[in-house]
PDB file of C-alpha atoms in Angstrom:
ATOM      1  CA  UNK A 223      31.277  50.031  23.336  1.00  0.00           C
ATOM      2  CA  UNK A 224      34.456  48.177  21.328  1.00  0.00           C
ATOM      3  CA  UNK A 225      33.629  45.315  21.762  1.00  0.00           C
ATOM      4  CA  UNK A 226      30.185  45.360  21.969  1.00  0.00           C
ATOM      5  CA  UNK A 227      29.825  47.497  19.032  1.00  0.00           C
ATOM      6  CA  UNK A 228      32.334  44.246  17.250  1.00  0.00           C
ATOM      7  CA  UNK A 229      29.586  41.573  18.577  1.00  0.00           C
ATOM      8  CA  UNK A 230      27.034  42.942  17.253  1.00  0.00           C
ATOM      9  CA  UNK A 231      28.035  43.496  14.125  1.00  0.00           C
ATOM     10  CA  UNK A 232      28.627  38.984  14.191  1.00  0.00           C
ATOM     11  CA  UNK A 233      25.306  39.564  14.393  1.00  0.00           C
ATOM     12  CA  UNK A 234      24.111  37.435  11.254  1.00  0.00           C
ATOM     13  CA  UNK A 235      21.213  39.183   9.409  1.00  0.00           C
ATOM     14  CA  UNK A 236      17.692  37.204   9.313  1.00  0.00           C
ATOM     15  CA  UNK A 237      17.224  39.168   6.001  1.00  0.00           C
ATOM     16  CA  UNK A 238      19.120  38.065   2.880  1.00  0.00           C
ATOM     17  CA  UNK A 239      20.787  40.845   0.847  1.00  0.00           C
ATOM     18  CA  UNK A 240      18.823  41.099  -2.860  1.00  0.00           C
ATOM     19  CA  UNK A 241      19.625  39.651  -5.827  1.00  0.00           C
ATOM     20  CA  UNK A 242      19.639  42.737  -8.477  1.00  0.00           C
ATOM     21  CA  UNK A 243      17.653  41.061 -11.294  1.00  0.00           C
ATOM     22  CA  UNK A 244      18.866  43.632 -13.886  1.00  0.00           C
ATOM     23  CA  UNK A 245      21.859  42.418 -13.889  1.00  0.00           C
ATOM     24  CA  UNK A 246      21.536  39.701 -14.578  1.00  0.00           C
ATOM     25  CA  UNK A 247      22.301  38.089 -18.667  1.00  0.00           C
ATOM     26  CA  UNK A 248      19.768  35.366 -18.835  1.00  0.00           C
ATOM     27  CA  UNK A 249      17.456  37.900 -17.031  1.00  0.00           C
ATOM     28  CA  UNK A 250      18.129  40.601 -19.468  1.00  0.00           C
ATOM     29  CA  UNK A 251      17.840  37.583 -22.716  1.00  0.00           C
ATOM     30  CA  UNK A 252      14.784  36.469 -21.336  1.00  0.00           C
ATOM     31  CA  UNK A 253      13.444  40.408 -21.770  1.00  0.00           C
ATOM     32  CA  UNK A 254      14.607  40.867 -25.438  1.00  0.00           C
ATOM     33  CA  UNK A 255      13.249  37.046 -26.196  1.00  0.00           C
ATOM     34  CA  UNK A 256       9.940  38.675 -24.276  1.00  0.00           C
ATOM     35  CA  UNK A 257       9.427  40.746 -26.710  1.00  0.00           C
ATOM     36  CA  UNK A 258      10.171  39.207 -29.185  1.00  0.00           C
ATOM     37  CA  UNK A 259       8.380  36.836 -29.428  1.00  0.00           C
ATOM     38  CA  UNK A 260       4.777  39.269 -29.268  1.00  0.00           C
ATOM     39  CA  UNK A 261       6.205  40.882 -32.196  1.00  0.00           C
ATOM     40  CA  UNK A 262       6.394  37.533 -33.920  1.00  0.00           C
ATOM     41  CA  UNK A 263       3.598  36.051 -32.684  1.00  0.00           C
ATOM     42  CA  UNK A 264       2.529  38.877 -34.835  1.00  0.00           C
ATOM     43  CA  UNK A 265       3.735  39.502 -37.803  1.00  0.00           C
ATOM     44  CA  UNK A 266       3.608  35.412 -37.578  1.00  0.00           C
ATOM     45  CA  UNK A 267       0.753  33.682 -36.574  1.00  0.00           C
ATOM     46  CA  UNK A 268      -3.170  34.117 -37.101  1.00  0.00           C
ATOM     47  CA  UNK A 269      -4.170  36.606 -34.877  1.00  0.00           C
ATOM     48  CA  UNK A 270      -7.341  35.090 -34.330  1.00  0.00           C
ATOM     49  CA  UNK A 271      -7.829  31.495 -33.726  1.00  0.00           C
ATOM     50  CA  UNK A 272      -4.443  30.280 -32.877  1.00  0.00           C
ATOM     51  CA  UNK A 273      -3.786  29.357 -29.599  1.00  0.00           C
ATOM     52  CA  UNK A 274      -0.811  29.259 -30.087  1.00  0.00           C
ATOM     53  CA  UNK A 275      -0.040  33.093 -30.135  1.00  0.00           C
ATOM     54  CA  UNK A 276      -1.123  33.688 -25.792  1.00  0.00           C
ATOM     55  CA  UNK A 277       1.132  30.138 -25.260  1.00  0.00           C
ATOM     56  CA  UNK A 278       4.387  31.191 -26.619  1.00  0.00           C
ATOM     57  CA  UNK A 279       3.647  34.959 -25.602  1.00  0.00           C
ATOM     58  CA  UNK A 280       2.704  33.391 -22.163  1.00  0.00           C
ATOM     59  CA  UNK A 281       5.388  31.194 -21.639  1.00  0.00           C
ATOM     60  CA  UNK A 282       8.078  33.937 -22.634  1.00  0.00           C
ATOM     61  CA  UNK A 283       6.835  36.836 -20.119  1.00  0.00           C
ATOM     62  CA  UNK A 284       6.411  34.132 -17.050  1.00  0.00           C
ATOM     63  CA  UNK A 285       9.901  33.413 -18.396  1.00  0.00           C
ATOM     64  CA  UNK A 286      11.114  36.893 -16.818  1.00  0.00           C
ATOM     65  CA  UNK A 287       8.566  37.815 -14.962  1.00  0.00           C
ATOM     66  CA  UNK A 288       9.303  34.858 -12.144  1.00  0.00           C
ATOM     67  CA  UNK A 289      13.388  35.502 -12.617  1.00  0.00           C
ATOM     68  CA  UNK A 290      11.749  39.055 -11.433  1.00  0.00           C
ATOM     69  CA  UNK A 291       9.787  37.881  -8.552  1.00  0.00           C
ATOM     70  CA  UNK A 292      11.787  34.723  -7.402  1.00  0.00           C
ATOM     71  CA  UNK A 293      14.823  37.281  -7.017  1.00  0.00           C
ATOM     72  CA  UNK A 294      12.532  39.945  -5.082  1.00  0.00           C
ATOM     73  CA  UNK A 295      10.940  36.275  -2.243  1.00  0.00           C
ATOM     74  CA  UNK A 296      15.280  35.158  -1.884  1.00  0.00           C
ATOM     75  CA  UNK A 297      15.496  37.849   0.395  1.00  0.00           C
ATOM     76  CA  UNK A 298      12.810  35.551   3.372  1.00  0.00           C
ATOM     77  CA  UNK A 299      12.710  32.580   1.299  1.00  0.00           C
ATOM     78  CA  UNK A 300      15.586  30.523  -0.675  1.00  0.00           C
ATOM     79  CA  UNK A 301      13.112  27.841  -1.031  1.00  0.00           C
ATOM     80  CA  UNK A 302      10.797  30.135  -2.913  1.00  0.00           C
ATOM     81  CA  UNK A 303      13.382  31.784  -5.361  1.00  0.00           C
ATOM     82  CA  UNK A 304      14.786  28.240  -6.909  1.00  0.00           C
ATOM     83  CA  UNK A 305      11.132  27.325  -6.844  1.00  0.00           C
ATOM     84  CA  UNK A 306      10.824  29.987  -8.953  1.00  0.00           C
ATOM     85  CA  UNK A 307      13.631  30.400 -10.923  1.00  0.00           C
ATOM     86  CA  UNK A 308      12.451  26.914 -11.497  1.00  0.00           C
ATOM     87  CA  UNK A 309       9.294  27.485 -13.027  1.00  0.00           C
ATOM     88  CA  UNK A 310      11.351  30.735 -15.546  1.00  0.00           C
ATOM     89  CA  UNK A 311      13.380  27.545 -16.527  1.00  0.00           C
ATOM     90  CA  UNK A 312      10.575  25.487 -17.447  1.00  0.00           C
ATOM     91  CA  UNK A 313       8.046  27.917 -19.250  1.00  0.00           C
ATOM     92  CA  UNK A 314      11.693  29.218 -21.292  1.00  0.00           C
ATOM     93  CA  UNK A 315      11.889  24.968 -22.164  1.00  0.00           C
ATOM     94  CA  UNK A 316       8.221  25.201 -23.724  1.00  0.00           C
ATOM     95  CA  UNK A 317       9.106  28.453 -25.391  1.00  0.00           C
ATOM     96  CA  UNK A 318      12.074  27.025 -27.186  1.00  0.00           C
ATOM     97  CA  UNK A 319       9.650  24.077 -27.544  1.00  0.00           C
ATOM     98  CA  UNK A 320       6.975  26.346 -29.849  1.00  0.00           C
ATOM     99  CA  UNK A 321       9.715  27.959 -31.429  1.00  0.00           C
ATOM    100  CA  UNK A 322      11.039  24.264 -33.077  1.00  0.00           C
ATOM    101  CA  UNK A 323       7.890  23.466 -33.580  1.00  0.00           C
ATOM    102  CA  UNK A 324       7.133  26.358 -36.112  1.00  0.00           C
ATOM    103  CA  UNK A 325      10.778  25.620 -37.624  1.00  0.00           C
ATOM    104  CA  UNK A 326       9.535  22.470 -38.455  1.00  0.00           C
ATOM    105  CA  UNK A 327       5.060  22.571 -39.267  1.00  0.00           C
ATOM    106  CA  UNK A 328       6.542  25.338 -41.653  1.00  0.00           C
ATOM    107  CA  UNK A 329       9.496  23.351 -43.748  1.00  0.00           C
ATOM    108  CA  UNK A 330      11.858  26.611 -42.024  1.00  0.00           C
ATOM    109  CA  UNK A 331      16.079  25.530 -41.612  1.00  0.00           C
ATOM    110  CA  UNK A 332      16.809  25.109 -37.378  1.00  0.00           C
ATOM    111  CA  UNK A 333      20.195  26.121 -37.864  1.00  0.00           C
ATOM    112  CA  UNK A 334      23.094  24.049 -35.901  1.00  0.00           C
ATOM    113  CA  UNK A 335      26.659  24.112 -36.358  1.00  0.00           C
ATOM    114  CA  UNK A 336      27.387  23.403 -39.419  1.00  0.00           C
ATOM    115  CA  UNK A 337      25.574  25.529 -40.857  1.00  0.00           C
ATOM    116  CA  UNK A 338      26.712  29.168 -42.599  1.00  0.00           C
ATOM    117  CA  UNK A 339      25.141  31.098 -40.627  1.00  0.00           C
ATOM    118  CA  UNK A 340      24.999  29.044 -37.302  1.00  0.00           C
ATOM    119  CA  UNK A 341      28.157  30.774 -35.874  1.00  0.00           C
ATOM    120  CA  UNK A 342      27.124  34.394 -36.280  1.00  0.00           C
ATOM    121  CA  UNK A 343      24.681  34.171 -34.849  1.00  0.00           C
ATOM    122  CA  UNK A 344      26.477  32.262 -32.228  1.00  0.00           C
ATOM    123  CA  UNK A 345      28.559  35.131 -31.345  1.00  0.00           C
ATOM    124  CA  UNK A 346      25.566  38.125 -31.549  1.00  0.00           C
ATOM    125  CA  UNK A 347      24.096  36.306 -29.343  1.00  0.00           C
ATOM    126  CA  UNK A 348      27.121  35.575 -27.126  1.00  0.00           C
ATOM    127  CA  UNK A 349      27.701  39.451 -26.768  1.00  0.00           C
ATOM    128  CA  UNK A 350      24.761  41.444 -26.130  1.00  0.00           C
ATOM    129  CA  UNK A 351      22.289  40.926 -23.774  1.00  0.00           C
ATOM    130  CA  UNK A 352      19.891  45.027 -23.972  1.00  0.00           C
ATOM    131  CA  UNK A 353      17.174  44.643 -25.922  1.00  0.00           C
ATOM    132  CA  UNK A 354      17.785  47.575 -28.645  1.00  0.00           C
ATOM    133  CA  UNK A 355      20.276  44.830 -29.761  1.00  0.00           C
ATOM    134  CA  UNK A 356      17.632  43.400 -31.097  1.00  0.00           C
ATOM    135  CA  UNK A 357      14.613  44.955 -31.231  1.00  0.00           C
ATOM    136  CA  UNK A 358      16.334  47.141 -34.269  1.00  0.00           C
ATOM    137  CA  UNK A 359      15.570  43.508 -37.289  1.00  0.00           C
ATOM    138  CA  UNK A 360      12.156  42.298 -35.619  1.00  0.00           C
ATOM    139  CA  UNK A 361      10.459  43.834 -38.030  1.00  0.00           C
ATOM    140  CA  UNK A 362      13.321  43.046 -40.705  1.00  0.00           C
ATOM    141  CA  UNK A 363      14.082  39.019 -39.875  1.00  0.00           C
ATOM    142  CA  UNK A 364      11.682  36.664 -41.357  1.00  0.00           C
ATOM    143  CA  UNK A 365      10.353  34.009 -39.395  1.00  0.00           C
ATOM    144  CA  UNK A 366      13.027  31.775 -40.317  1.00  0.00           C
ATOM    145  CA  UNK A 367      15.727  34.459 -38.900  1.00  0.00           C
ATOM    146  CA  UNK A 368      13.516  35.014 -36.046  1.00  0.00           C
ATOM    147  CA  UNK A 369      12.776  31.602 -35.039  1.00  0.00           C
ATOM    148  CA  UNK A 370      16.212  30.235 -34.662  1.00  0.00           C
ATOM    149  CA  UNK A 371      18.058  33.871 -33.306  1.00  0.00           C
ATOM    150  CA  UNK A 372      14.939  32.997 -30.092  1.00  0.00           C
ATOM    151  CA  UNK A 373      16.566  29.165 -30.120  1.00  0.00           C
ATOM    152  CA  UNK A 374      19.054  30.139 -29.218  1.00  0.00           C
ATOM    153  CA  UNK A 375      18.396  32.685 -26.527  1.00  0.00           C
ATOM    154  CA  UNK A 376      16.403  30.031 -24.572  1.00  0.00           C
ATOM    155  CA  UNK A 377      19.594  27.360 -24.701  1.00  0.00           C
ATOM    156  CA  UNK A 378      21.676  30.435 -23.319  1.00  0.00           C
ATOM    157  CA  UNK A 379      19.245  30.999 -20.730  1.00  0.00           C
ATOM    158  CA  UNK A 380      18.128  27.985 -19.850  1.00  0.00           C
ATOM    159  CA  UNK A 381      22.310  26.869 -19.764  1.00  0.00           C
ATOM    160  CA  UNK A 382      22.906  30.173 -17.562  1.00  0.00           C
ATOM    161  CA  UNK A 383      19.494  29.662 -15.523  1.00  0.00           C
ATOM    162  CA  UNK A 384      21.019  25.419 -14.733  1.00  0.00           C
ATOM    163  CA  UNK A 385      24.803  27.433 -13.355  1.00  0.00           C
ATOM    164  CA  UNK A 386      23.040  30.230 -11.357  1.00  0.00           C
ATOM    165  CA  UNK A 387      20.552  27.680  -9.601  1.00  0.00           C
ATOM    166  CA  UNK A 388      23.208  25.168  -8.854  1.00  0.00           C
ATOM    167  CA  UNK A 389      25.346  28.784  -6.986  1.00  0.00           C
ATOM    168  CA  UNK A 390      21.533  29.353  -5.771  1.00  0.00           C
ATOM    169  CA  UNK A 391      21.725  25.725  -4.143  1.00  0.00           C
ATOM    170  CA  UNK A 392      24.852  25.304  -2.927  1.00  0.00           C
ATOM    171  CA  UNK A 393      24.331  28.957  -0.652  1.00  0.00           C
ATOM    172  CA  UNK A 394      20.798  27.404   0.664  1.00  0.00           C
ATOM    173  CA  UNK A 395      23.070  24.521   1.449  1.00  0.00           C
ATOM    174  CA  UNK A 396      25.594  26.792   3.157  1.00  0.00           C
ATOM    175  CA  UNK A 397      23.442  29.576   4.717  1.00  0.00           C
ATOM    176  CA  UNK A 398      19.841  27.697   4.736  1.00  0.00           C
ATOM    177  CA  UNK A 399      16.603  29.777   4.857  1.00  0.00           C
ATOM    178  CA  UNK A 400      14.747  31.845   7.303  1.00  0.00           C
ATOM    179  CA  UNK A 401      13.435  29.437   9.954  1.00  0.00           C
ATOM    180  CA  UNK A 402      17.916  28.267  10.398  1.00  0.00           C
ATOM    181  CA  UNK A 403      19.193  32.009   9.394  1.00  0.00           C
ATOM    182  CA  UNK A 404      16.342  33.427  11.955  1.00  0.00           C
ATOM    183  CA  UNK A 405      18.280  30.448  15.140  1.00  0.00           C
ATOM    184  CA  UNK A 406      21.468  32.186  13.876  1.00  0.00           C
ATOM    185  CA  UNK A 407      20.615  35.613  14.048  1.00  0.00           C
ATOM    186  CA  UNK A 408      18.809  35.124  17.694  1.00  0.00           C
ATOM    187  CA  UNK A 409      22.394  32.813  18.894  1.00  0.00           C
ATOM    188  CA  UNK A 410      24.381  35.654  17.508  1.00  0.00           C
ATOM    189  CA  UNK A 411      22.398  37.964  19.398  1.00  0.00           C
ATOM    190  CA  UNK A 412      23.128  36.638  22.804  1.00  0.00           C
ATOM    191  CA  UNK A 413      26.701  34.978  22.072  1.00  0.00           C
ATOM    192  CA  UNK A 414      26.640  39.321  21.496  1.00  0.00           C
ATOM    193  CA  UNK A 415      24.799  39.547  24.548  1.00  0.00           C
ATOM    194  CA  UNK A 416      26.655  37.467  26.770  1.00  0.00           C
ATOM    195  CA  UNK A 417      30.455  38.540  25.265  1.00  0.00           C
ATOM    196  CA  UNK A 418      28.940  42.329  27.320  1.00  0.00           C
ATOM    197  CA  UNK A 419      27.748  40.958  29.643  1.00  0.00           C
ATOM    198  CA  UNK A 420      31.033  39.876  30.654  1.00  0.00           C
ATOM    199  CA  UNK A 421      32.799  42.516  29.666  1.00  0.00           C
ATOM    200  CA  UNK A 422      30.938  44.629  32.179  1.00  0.00           C
ATOM    201  CA  UNK A 423      31.900  41.767  34.507  1.00  0.00           C
ATOM    202  CA  UNK A 424      35.195  42.559  34.109  1.00  0.00           C
ATOM    203  CA  UNK A 425      35.341  46.160  33.926  1.00  0.00           C
ATOM    204  CA  UNK A 426      33.703  46.890  37.489  1.00  0.00           C
ATOM    205  CA  UNK A 427      36.151  44.158  38.936  1.00  0.00           C
ATOM    206  CA  UNK A 428      38.914  45.953  37.714  1.00  0.00           C
ATOM    207  CA  UNK A 429      37.482  49.278  38.856  1.00  0.00           C
ATOM    208  CA  UNK A 430      36.539  47.269  41.877  1.00  0.00           C
ATOM    209  CA  UNK A 431      40.878  46.514  42.716  1.00  0.00           C
ATOM    210  CA  UNK A 432      41.608  50.414  41.403  1.00  0.00           C
ATOM    211  CA  UNK A 433      38.916  51.146  43.899  1.00  0.00           C
ATOM    212  CA  UNK A 434      40.321  48.539  47.084  1.00  0.00           C
ATOM    213  CA  UNK A 435      44.245  49.478  45.857  1.00  0.00           C
ATOM    214  CA  UNK A 436      43.704  53.467  46.610  1.00  0.00           C
ATOM    215  CA  UNK A 437      41.247  53.774  49.630  1.00  0.00           C
ATOM    216  CA  UNK A 438      45.092  51.361  51.132  1.00  0.00           C
ATOM    217  CA  UNK A 439      46.751  53.795  49.943  1.00  0.00           C
ATOM    218  CA  UNK A 440      44.684  56.897  51.286  1.00  0.00           C
ATOM    219  CA  UNK A 441      44.584  54.504  54.529  1.00  0.00           C
ATOM    220  CA  UNK A 442      48.335  54.458  55.232  1.00  0.00           C
ATOM    221  CA  UNK A 443      48.089  58.436  54.530  1.00  0.00           C
ATOM    222  CA  UNK A 444      46.059  58.616  56.510  1.00  0.00           C
ATOM    223  CA  UNK A 445      48.252  57.175  59.984  1.00  0.00           C
ATOM    224  CA  UNK A 446      51.599  58.694  58.804  1.00  0.00           C
ATOM    225  CA  UNK A 447      50.144  62.387  58.823  1.00  0.00           C
TER     226      UNK A 447
END
């Protein structure tokens, strides 16, 4: 029985363990980006007649939601997970472009290395992932502050996602997709069945030998009485 349980434990699971996307730092930052973008477009872009509003909000939402959907779909299809993560990255890159365009078109300053506020902004964005860490500033920052913070978050999300996708791709190469996992599971199950059968046959053979020895002893005792 112990051998059968040990063999069963070696059978590879078909379904993968779902990633808890809420613990991913880049996901947490996309939550911030979505809420920040919603407030930014309300405060600094026209309420009507500007398609940029919908484009920015949808890009921010797509970045966040495709991480969620990709992580959920990854249980059955790592290929689909990788595709949706690519969509999420593309959406964040689109959002990054929109914020950069806003800075250029409104003659604002993009904070880069050497700007007096760049290092402090970079440090804050690295250390803080939660919405409440940024939400207190949404109505206080001007458009230049908000745009530069969003640009920094977009770049951080993209960099983190590149590393995460690389790990997922290596995992896919190693483990394969659903079809490969199903095959491995079937082979593992057959292997456990074969091992259990071989163990049972050995036990039966051992019982037969013990039975033969007992019969021999009984015959010997009977002949001497």
